[in-house]
Coordinates of C-alpha atoms and ligand atoms in Angstrom, one line a residue:
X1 CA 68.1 116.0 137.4
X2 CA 65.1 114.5 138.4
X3 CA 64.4 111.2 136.2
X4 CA 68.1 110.8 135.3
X5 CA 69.5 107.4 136.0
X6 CA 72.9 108.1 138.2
X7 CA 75.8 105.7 138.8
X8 CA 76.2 106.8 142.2
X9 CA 73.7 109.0 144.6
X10 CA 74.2 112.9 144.4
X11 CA 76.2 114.4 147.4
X12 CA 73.6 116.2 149.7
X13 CA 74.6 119.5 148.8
X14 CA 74.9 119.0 145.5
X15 CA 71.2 118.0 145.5
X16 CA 70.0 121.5 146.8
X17 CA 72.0 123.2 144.3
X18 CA 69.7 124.6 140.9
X19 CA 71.9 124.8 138.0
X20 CA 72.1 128.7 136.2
X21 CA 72.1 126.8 132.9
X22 CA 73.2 123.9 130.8
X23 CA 75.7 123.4 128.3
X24 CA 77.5 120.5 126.3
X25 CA 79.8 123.2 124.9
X26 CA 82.3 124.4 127.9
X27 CA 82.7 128.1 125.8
X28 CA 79.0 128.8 126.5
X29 CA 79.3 127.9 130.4
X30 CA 78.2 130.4 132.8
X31 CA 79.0 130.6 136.5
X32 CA 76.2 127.8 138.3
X33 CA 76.0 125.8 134.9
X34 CA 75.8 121.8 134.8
X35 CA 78.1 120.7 131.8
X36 CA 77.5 117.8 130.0
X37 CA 80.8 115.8 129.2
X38 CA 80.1 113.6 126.3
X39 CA 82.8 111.1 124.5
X40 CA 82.7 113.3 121.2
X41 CA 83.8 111.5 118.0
X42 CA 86.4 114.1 117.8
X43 CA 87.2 115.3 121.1
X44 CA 86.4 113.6 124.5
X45 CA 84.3 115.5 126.2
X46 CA 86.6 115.5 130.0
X47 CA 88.9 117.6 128.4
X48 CA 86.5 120.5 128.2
X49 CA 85.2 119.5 131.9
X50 CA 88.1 121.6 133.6
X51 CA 87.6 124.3 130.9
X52 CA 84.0 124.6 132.0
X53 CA 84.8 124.4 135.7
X54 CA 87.3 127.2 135.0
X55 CA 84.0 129.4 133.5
X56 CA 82.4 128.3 137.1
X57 CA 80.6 125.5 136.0
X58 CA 79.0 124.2 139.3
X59 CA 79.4 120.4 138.3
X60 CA 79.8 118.3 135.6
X61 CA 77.5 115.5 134.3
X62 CA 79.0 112.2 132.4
X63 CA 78.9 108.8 131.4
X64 CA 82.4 109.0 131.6
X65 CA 84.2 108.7 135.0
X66 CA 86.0 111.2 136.8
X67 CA 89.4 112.0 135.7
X68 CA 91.9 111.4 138.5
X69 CA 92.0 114.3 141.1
X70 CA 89.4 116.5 139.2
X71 CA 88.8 119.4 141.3
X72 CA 84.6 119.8 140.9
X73 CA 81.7 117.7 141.7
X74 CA 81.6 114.7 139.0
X75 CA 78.0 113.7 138.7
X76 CA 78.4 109.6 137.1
X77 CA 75.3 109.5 134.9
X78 CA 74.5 106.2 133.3
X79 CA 73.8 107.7 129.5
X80 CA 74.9 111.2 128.8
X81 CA 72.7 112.1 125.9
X82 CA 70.0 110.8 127.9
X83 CA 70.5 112.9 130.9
X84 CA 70.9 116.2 129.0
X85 CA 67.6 115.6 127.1
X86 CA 65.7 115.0 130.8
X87 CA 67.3 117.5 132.0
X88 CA 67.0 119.9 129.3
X89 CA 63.0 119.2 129.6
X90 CA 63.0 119.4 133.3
X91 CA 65.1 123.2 132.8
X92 CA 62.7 124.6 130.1
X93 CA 59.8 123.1 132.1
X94 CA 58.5 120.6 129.0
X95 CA 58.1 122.6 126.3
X96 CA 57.2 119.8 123.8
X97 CA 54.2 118.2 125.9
X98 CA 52.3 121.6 124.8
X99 CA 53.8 122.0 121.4
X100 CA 52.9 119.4 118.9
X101 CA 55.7 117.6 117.6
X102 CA 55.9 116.1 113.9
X103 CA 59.1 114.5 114.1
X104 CA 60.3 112.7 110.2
X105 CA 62.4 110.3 110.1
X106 CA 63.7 108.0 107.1
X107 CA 66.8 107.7 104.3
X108 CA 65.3 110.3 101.9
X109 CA 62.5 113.0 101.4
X110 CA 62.7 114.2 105.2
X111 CA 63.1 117.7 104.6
X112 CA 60.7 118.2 101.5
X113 CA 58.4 116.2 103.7
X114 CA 59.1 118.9 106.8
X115 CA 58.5 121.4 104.2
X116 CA 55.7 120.6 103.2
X117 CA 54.3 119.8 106.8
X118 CA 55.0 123.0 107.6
X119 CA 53.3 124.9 105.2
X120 CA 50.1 123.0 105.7
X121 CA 50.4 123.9 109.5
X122 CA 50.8 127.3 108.2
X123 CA 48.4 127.6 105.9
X124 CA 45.8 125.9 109.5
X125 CA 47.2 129.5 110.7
X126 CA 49.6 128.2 112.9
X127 CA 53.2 129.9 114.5
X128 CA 55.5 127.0 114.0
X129 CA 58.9 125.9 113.9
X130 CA 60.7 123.8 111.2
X131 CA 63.9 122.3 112.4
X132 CA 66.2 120.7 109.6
X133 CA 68.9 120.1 107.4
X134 CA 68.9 123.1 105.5
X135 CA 68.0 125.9 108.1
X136 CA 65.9 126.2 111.6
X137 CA 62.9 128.4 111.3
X138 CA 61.4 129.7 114.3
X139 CA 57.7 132.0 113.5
X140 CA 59.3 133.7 110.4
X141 CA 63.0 133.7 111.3
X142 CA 65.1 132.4 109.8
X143 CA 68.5 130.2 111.8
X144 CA 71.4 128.7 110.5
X145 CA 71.2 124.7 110.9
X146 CA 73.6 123.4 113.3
X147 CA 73.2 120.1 112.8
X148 CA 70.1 118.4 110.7
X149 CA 68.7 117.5 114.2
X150 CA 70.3 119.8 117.0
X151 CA 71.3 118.1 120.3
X152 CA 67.9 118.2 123.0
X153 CA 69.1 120.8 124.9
X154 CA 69.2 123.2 121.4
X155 CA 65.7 121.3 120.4
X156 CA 64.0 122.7 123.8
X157 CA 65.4 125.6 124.0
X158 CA 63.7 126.2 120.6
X159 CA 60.9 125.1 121.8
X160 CA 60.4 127.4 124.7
X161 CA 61.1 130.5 122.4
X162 CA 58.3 129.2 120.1
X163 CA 56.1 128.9 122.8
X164 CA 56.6 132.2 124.5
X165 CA 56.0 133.5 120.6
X166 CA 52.8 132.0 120.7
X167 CA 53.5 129.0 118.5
X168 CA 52.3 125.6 118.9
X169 CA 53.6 123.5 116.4
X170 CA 56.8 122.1 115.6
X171 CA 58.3 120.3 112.4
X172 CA 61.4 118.4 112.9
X173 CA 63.9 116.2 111.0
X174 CA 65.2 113.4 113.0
X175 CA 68.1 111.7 111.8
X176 CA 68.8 108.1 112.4
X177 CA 72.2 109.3 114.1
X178 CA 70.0 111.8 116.3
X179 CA 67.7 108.4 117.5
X180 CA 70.5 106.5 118.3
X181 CA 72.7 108.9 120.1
X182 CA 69.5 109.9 122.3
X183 CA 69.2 113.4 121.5
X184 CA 65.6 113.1 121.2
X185 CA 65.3 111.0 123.9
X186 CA 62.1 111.4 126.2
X187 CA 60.5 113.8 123.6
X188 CA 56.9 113.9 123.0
X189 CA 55.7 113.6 119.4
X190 CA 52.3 114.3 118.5
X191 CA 53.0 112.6 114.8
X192 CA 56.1 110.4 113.8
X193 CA 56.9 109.8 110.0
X194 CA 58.9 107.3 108.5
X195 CA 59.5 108.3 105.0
X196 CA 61.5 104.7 103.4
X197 CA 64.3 103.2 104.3
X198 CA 67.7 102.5 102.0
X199 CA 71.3 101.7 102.3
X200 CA 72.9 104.7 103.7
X201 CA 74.4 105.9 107.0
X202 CA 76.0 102.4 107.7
X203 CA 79.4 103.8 108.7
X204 CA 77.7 104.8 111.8
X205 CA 75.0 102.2 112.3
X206 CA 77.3 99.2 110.8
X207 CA 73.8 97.3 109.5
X208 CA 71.0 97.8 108.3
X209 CA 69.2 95.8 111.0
X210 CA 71.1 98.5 113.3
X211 CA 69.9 101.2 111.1
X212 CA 66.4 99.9 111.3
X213 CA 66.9 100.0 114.7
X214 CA 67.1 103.6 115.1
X215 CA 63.7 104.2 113.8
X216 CA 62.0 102.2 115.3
X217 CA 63.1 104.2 117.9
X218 CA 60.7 107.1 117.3
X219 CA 57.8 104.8 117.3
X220 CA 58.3 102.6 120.3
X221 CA 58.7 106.2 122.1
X222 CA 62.2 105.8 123.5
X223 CA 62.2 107.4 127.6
X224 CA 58.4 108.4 126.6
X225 CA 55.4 108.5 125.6
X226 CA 54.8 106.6 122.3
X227 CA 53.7 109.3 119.4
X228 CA 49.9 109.4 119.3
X229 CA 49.7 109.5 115.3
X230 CA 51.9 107.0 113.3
X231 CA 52.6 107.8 109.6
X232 CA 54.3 105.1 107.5
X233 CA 55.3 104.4 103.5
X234 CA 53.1 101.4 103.0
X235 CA 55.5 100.6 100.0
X236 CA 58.4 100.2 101.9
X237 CA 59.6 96.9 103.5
X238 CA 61.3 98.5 106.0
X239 CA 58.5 100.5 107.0
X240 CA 56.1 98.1 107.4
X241 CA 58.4 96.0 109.5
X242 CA 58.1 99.1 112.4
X243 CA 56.9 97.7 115.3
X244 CA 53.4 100.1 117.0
X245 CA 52.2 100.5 120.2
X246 CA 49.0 99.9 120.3
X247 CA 47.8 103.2 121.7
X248 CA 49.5 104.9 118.4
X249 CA 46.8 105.7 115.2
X250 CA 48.7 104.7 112.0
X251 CA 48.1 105.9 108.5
X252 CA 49.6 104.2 105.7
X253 CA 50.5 105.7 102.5
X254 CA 51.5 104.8 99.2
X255 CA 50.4 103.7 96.2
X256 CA 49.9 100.2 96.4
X257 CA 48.3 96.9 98.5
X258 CA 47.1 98.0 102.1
X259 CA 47.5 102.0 102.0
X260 CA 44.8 104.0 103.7
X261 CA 45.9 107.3 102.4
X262 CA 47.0 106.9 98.5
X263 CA 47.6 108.8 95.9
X264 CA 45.3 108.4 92.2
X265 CA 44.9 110.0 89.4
X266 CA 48.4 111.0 88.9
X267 CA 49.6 113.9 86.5
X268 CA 53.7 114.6 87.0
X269 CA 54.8 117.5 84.1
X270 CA 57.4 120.3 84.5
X271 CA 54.8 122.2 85.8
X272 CA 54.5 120.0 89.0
X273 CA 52.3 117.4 90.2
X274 CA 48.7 116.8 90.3
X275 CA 46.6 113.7 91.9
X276 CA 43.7 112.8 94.7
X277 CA 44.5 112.1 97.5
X278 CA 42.2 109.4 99.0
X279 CA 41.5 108.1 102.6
X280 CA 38.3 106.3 104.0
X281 CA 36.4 109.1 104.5
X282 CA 37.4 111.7 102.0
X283 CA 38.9 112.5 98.5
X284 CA 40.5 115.5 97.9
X285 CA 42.5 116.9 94.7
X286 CA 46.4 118.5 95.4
X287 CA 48.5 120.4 93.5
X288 CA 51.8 121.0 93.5
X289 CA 55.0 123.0 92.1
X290 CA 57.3 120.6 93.3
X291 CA 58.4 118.1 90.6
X292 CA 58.6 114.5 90.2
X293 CA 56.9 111.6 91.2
X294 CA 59.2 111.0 94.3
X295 CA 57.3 113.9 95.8
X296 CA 54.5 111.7 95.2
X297 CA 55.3 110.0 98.5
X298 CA 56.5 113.3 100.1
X299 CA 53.1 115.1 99.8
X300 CA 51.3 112.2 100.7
X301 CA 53.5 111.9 104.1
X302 CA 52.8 115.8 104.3
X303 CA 48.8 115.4 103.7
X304 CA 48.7 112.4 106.2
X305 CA 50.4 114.7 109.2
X306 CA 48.0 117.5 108.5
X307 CA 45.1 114.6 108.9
X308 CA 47.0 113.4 112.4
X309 CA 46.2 117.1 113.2
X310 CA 41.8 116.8 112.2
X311 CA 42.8 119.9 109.3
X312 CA 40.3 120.1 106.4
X313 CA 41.0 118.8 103.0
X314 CA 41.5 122.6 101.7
X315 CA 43.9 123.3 104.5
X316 CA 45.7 120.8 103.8
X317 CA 45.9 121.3 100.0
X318 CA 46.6 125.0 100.6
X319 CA 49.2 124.3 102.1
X320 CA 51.1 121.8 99.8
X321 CA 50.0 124.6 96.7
X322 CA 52.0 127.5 99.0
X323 CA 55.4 125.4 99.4
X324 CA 56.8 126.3 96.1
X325 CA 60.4 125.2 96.3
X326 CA 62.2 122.9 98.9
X327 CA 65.7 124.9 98.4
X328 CA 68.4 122.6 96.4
X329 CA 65.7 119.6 95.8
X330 CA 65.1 119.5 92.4
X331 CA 64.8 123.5 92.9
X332 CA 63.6 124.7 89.2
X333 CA 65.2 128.4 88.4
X334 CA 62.3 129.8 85.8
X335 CA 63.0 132.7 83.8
X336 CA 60.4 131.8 81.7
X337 CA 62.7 130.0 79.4
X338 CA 61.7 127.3 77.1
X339 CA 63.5 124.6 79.0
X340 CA 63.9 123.8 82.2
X341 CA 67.0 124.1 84.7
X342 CA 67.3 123.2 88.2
X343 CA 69.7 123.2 90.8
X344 CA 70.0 119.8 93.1
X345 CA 72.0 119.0 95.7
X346 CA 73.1 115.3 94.1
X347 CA 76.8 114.7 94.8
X348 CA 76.8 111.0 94.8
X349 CA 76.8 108.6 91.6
X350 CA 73.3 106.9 93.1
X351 CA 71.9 111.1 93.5
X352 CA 73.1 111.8 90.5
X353 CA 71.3 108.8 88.7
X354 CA 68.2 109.0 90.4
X355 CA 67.9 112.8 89.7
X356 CA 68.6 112.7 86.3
X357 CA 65.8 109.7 86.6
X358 CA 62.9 112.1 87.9
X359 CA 64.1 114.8 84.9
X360 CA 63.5 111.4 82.3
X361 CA 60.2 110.8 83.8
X362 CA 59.0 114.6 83.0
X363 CA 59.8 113.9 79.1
X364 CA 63.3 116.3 79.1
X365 CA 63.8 116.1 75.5
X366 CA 67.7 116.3 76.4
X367 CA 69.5 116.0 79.6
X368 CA 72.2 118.8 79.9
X369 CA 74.3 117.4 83.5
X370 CA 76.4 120.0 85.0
X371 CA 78.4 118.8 88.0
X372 CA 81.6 118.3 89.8
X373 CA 83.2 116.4 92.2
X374 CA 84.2 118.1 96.4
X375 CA 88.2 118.1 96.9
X376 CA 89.6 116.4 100.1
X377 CA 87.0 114.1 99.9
X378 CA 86.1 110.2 99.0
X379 CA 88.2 110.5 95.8
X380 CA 86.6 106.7 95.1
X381 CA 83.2 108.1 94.1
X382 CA 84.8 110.6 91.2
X383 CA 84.9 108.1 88.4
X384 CA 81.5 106.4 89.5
X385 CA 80.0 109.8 89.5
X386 CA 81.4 110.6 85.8
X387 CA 80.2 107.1 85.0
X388 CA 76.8 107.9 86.4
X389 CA 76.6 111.3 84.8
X390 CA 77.8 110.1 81.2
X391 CA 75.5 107.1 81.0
X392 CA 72.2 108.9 81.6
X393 CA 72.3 112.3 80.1
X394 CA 73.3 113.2 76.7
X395 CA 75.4 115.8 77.5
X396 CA 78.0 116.3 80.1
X397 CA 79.4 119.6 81.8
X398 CA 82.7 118.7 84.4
X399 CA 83.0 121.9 86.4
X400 CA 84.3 121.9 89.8
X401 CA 82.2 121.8 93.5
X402 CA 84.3 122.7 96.2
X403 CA 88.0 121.6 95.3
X404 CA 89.1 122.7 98.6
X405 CA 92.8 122.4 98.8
X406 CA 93.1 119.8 95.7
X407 CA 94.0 121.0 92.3
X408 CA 90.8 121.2 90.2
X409 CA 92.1 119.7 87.3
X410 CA 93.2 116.7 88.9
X411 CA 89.8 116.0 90.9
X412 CA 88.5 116.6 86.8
X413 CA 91.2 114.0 85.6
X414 CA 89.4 111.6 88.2
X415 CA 86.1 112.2 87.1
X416 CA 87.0 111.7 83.6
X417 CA 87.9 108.4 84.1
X418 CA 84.3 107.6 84.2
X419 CA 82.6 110.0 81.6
X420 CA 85.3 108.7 78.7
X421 CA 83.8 104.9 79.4
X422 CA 81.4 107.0 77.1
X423 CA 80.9 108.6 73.7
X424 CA 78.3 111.5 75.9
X425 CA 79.1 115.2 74.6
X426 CA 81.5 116.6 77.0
X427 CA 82.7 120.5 78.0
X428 CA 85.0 120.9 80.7
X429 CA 85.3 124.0 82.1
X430 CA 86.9 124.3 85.8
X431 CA 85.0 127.6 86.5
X432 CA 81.8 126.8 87.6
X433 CA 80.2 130.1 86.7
X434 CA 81.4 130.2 83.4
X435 CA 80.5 126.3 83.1
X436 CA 77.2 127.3 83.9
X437 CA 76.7 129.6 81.4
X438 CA 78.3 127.0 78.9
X439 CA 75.1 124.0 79.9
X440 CA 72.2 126.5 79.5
X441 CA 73.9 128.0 76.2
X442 CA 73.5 124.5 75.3
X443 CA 69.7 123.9 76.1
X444 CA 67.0 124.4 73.6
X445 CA 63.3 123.8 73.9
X446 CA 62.1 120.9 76.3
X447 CA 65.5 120.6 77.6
X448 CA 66.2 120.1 81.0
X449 CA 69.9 121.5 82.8
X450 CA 70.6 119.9 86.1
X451 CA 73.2 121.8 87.9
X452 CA 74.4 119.4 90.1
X453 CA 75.9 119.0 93.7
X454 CA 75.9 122.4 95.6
X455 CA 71.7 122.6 96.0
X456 CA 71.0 124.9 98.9
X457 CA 74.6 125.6 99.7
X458 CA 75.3 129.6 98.8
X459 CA 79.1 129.4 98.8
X460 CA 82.4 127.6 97.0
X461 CA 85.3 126.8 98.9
X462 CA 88.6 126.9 97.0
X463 CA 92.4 127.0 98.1
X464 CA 92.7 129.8 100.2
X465 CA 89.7 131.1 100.5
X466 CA 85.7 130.7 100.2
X467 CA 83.8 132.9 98.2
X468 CA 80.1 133.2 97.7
X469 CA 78.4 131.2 94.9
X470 CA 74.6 130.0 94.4
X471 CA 74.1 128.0 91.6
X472 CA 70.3 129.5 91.3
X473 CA 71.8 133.1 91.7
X474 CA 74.6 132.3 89.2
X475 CA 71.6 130.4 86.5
X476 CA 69.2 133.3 86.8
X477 CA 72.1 135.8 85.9
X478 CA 72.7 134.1 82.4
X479 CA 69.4 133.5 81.8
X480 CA 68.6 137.1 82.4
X481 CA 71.3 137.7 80.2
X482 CA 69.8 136.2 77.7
X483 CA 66.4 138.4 77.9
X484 CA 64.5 136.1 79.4
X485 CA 62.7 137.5 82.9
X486 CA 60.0 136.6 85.3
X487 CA 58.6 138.9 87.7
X488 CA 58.8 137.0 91.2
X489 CA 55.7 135.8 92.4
Ligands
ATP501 N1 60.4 110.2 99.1 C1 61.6 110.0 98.5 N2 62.1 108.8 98.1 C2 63.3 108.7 97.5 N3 64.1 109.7 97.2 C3 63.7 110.9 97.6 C4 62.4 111.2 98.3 N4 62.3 112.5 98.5 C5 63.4 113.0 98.1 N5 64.3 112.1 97.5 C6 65.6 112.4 96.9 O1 66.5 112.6 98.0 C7 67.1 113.9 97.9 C8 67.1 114.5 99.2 O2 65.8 114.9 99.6 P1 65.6 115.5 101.1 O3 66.5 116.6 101.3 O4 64.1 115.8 101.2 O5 65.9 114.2 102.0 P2 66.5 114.1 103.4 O6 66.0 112.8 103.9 O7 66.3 115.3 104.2 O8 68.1 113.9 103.1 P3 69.3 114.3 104.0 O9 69.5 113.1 104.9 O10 70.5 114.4 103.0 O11 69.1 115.6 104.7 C9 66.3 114.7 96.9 O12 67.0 115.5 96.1 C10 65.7 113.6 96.0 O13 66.5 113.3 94.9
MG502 MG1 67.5 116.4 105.3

């Protein structure tokens, strides 16, 4: 535990011992383990303490005190997150000060951003790892995501295995909750991104001040070294507010006053997105499958890491042509039909309005908006989300997302509130596949279909049970039923 800040001084023979292992999680503990006892936001971590001791645990490490009469060595550490990450480094022997670490940070676009990043390291020829929201990858496989940034134990661990495959770069999203809790506390990032900052997330953080707060965290280089390459949304107020060290290299994108990586020449179609990317040595053109000008920023976030790592321009734009889709972001399904439909993961009024927004600025002739509303959740944001829905497109599909245990007529009922503020064209259908097949029967040419709210997610959870469902599977099917086909590329 070398490094970690103790309340009181280890006990001689506990300061000889080598733990087996470490775990947060007392059902992975192994006999000689050190478990980490954190205050959980569900569960308080001492609970599990005697459950780990029971798996022969050798001690347990906490910010918490002892519990009266606990049977085991209690190790009084002064922040638990913070001891697990040194710890976790010490154990895997510092994976991530020979990896190169991207970490991305920011309200929206971090994981197209890490995307993107990633197929430009890729496309340099490098074995990497992309850790996000949507899934971990790990040199071609494929891992469920645990949480959008895993806890630093998890984060090293992954680490290691990359670098006993031979990889040496990293791509990682780090949320604003991850910052603050300390999970990547003492990490070493080659380059930090900060992508924009908006109003989210403040049920956690309580301000935005406090928010702010958190990212500055990955620049100031919380319990270590300070990133060496600093990438930042010029056009952002909150971004230019972050504080550098002054050993850190920034580049500033954007599109306006003070950038030194922009973005000219600017073509956004439903075929993608097209522009020159310009710094003060070099022009060079991108292109792009991913729509709207949002990825604008994205890309330029993405070309600007790939610069932090000295690639050449055609690297670099090889790689942003060879990410095709960010799965569930604006993710088109092309059958070669004469309109457009994509599938995006939306499920908030302020998502919904801003991706109907990006389908307005590609010309959609009409806007066909499929969506629905999750059961057992905020029931508040039904009617705004109708409202939201309604006023922008000119027609509407209800259809349900997930009623869980709720009836799904009644979460419609809710929605409908907000949609009948309108005179939109409306079909209500509770069956989603079927409601599907009901928007794109309804699309002609230059149309675009937004199926709304699931994105990446490949499932529907009902009453009593969850079935499979992926609103891209589901699309292709009825637009293959309608004869139209595209060989996959
Ligand atoms: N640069 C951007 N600026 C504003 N909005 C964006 C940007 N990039 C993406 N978005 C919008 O935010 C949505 C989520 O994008 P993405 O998944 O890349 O962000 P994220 O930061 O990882 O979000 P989350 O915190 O939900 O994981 C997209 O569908 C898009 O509508
Ligand atoms: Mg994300």
């Amino acid at each position: 535990m070398s490094g970690v800040r103790l309340r009181a001084p280890l006990s001689p023979l506990l300061s000889q011992m080598d733990a087996q292992g470490l775990d947060y999680d007392s059902r992975r503990v192994q006999a000689g383990f050190l478990f980490f006892a954190f205050p959980g936001s569900r569960a308080d971590g001492r609970q599990f303490a005697l459950d780990a001791i029971g798996r022969g645990a050798m001690a347990v490490a906490s910010a918490l005190p002892a519990p009266e009469g606990f049977p085991a060595p209690w190790i009084e550490v002064e922040h638990g997150r913070q001891a697990l990450a040194l710890s976790a480094r010490n154990f895997y022997h510092r994976p991530d000060e020979r990896i190169a670490v991207t970490g991305i940070t920011g309200t929206n676009g971090k994981t197209t951003t890490s995307y993107l990043t990633d197929a430009i390291l890729r496309a340099a020829g490098k074995t990497t790892a992309m850790i996000g929201t949507i899934e971990y990858h790990l040199g071609g496989r494929v891992l469920p995501a645990v949480n959008t940034t895993p806890e630093s134990l998890d984060l090293e661990r992954l680490f290691a295995e990359l670098e006993r495959m031979g990889g040496s770069h990293a791509v990682m999203e780090v949320s604003s909750h991850a910052l603050a809790l300390g999970r990547v506390y003492g990490l070493n990032f080659h380059t930090a991104i900060f992508t924009n900052l908006t109003r989210d997330h403040l049920d956690f953080h309580g301000t935005m001040e406090e928010y702010f707060a958190a990212k500055q965290l990955l620049f100031s280089g919380a319990g270590g070294p300070p990133p060496a390459w600093a990438i930042l949304n010029r056009d952002d107020e909150w971004c230019r507010r972050v504080e550098l060290p002054r050993e850190c290299e920034a580049l500033w994108f954007g599109l306006g006053q003070g950038v030194t990586v922009r973005a000219r020449h600017i073509t956004s179609n439903l075929q993608g997105l097209r522009f020159e990317v310009q710094n003060r040595k070099e022009r060079f053109m991108v292109e792009s499958p991913l729509l709207g000008k949002i990825n604008v920023y994205n890309i330029l976030a993405a070309c600007c890491a790939g610069l932090s790592y000295g690639f050449t321009p055609e690297t670099i734009a090889a790689g942003i042509a060879q990410c095709r889709a960010v799965p569930g972001r604006f993710e088109r399904v092309d059958e070669g039909q004469p309109f457009a439909v994509v599938v995006d993961y939306a499920h908030t009024d302020d998502a919904l309005k801003n991706t109907i927004a990006v389908a307005r600025g590609l010309g959609a002739k009409r806007i066909i908006t499929l969506f629905g509303c999750g059961g057992d959740r905020d029931r508040t944001k039904r009617p705004l989300m109708g409202k939201a829905a309604a006023e922008n497109s000119d027609m509407v599909v209800l259809t349900s997302d997930n009623p869980r245990s709720e009836d799904p007529l009644a979460i419609m009922n809710d929605a409908l509130v907000g949609i009948r503020r309108t005179d939109v064209p409306l079909a209500i259908e509770p069956d989603r596949a079927t409601a599907i097949d009901r928007a794109i029967k309804e699309a002609r040419p230059g149309d675009v279909v937004i199926l709304a709210g699931k994105g990446h997610e490949t499932y529907q959870v009902l009453k009593d049970k969850t079935i499979d469902f992926d609103d891209r599977e589901v699309a292709r099917g009825v637009l293959r039923g309608f004869g139209y086909h595209r060989e996959p590329k």
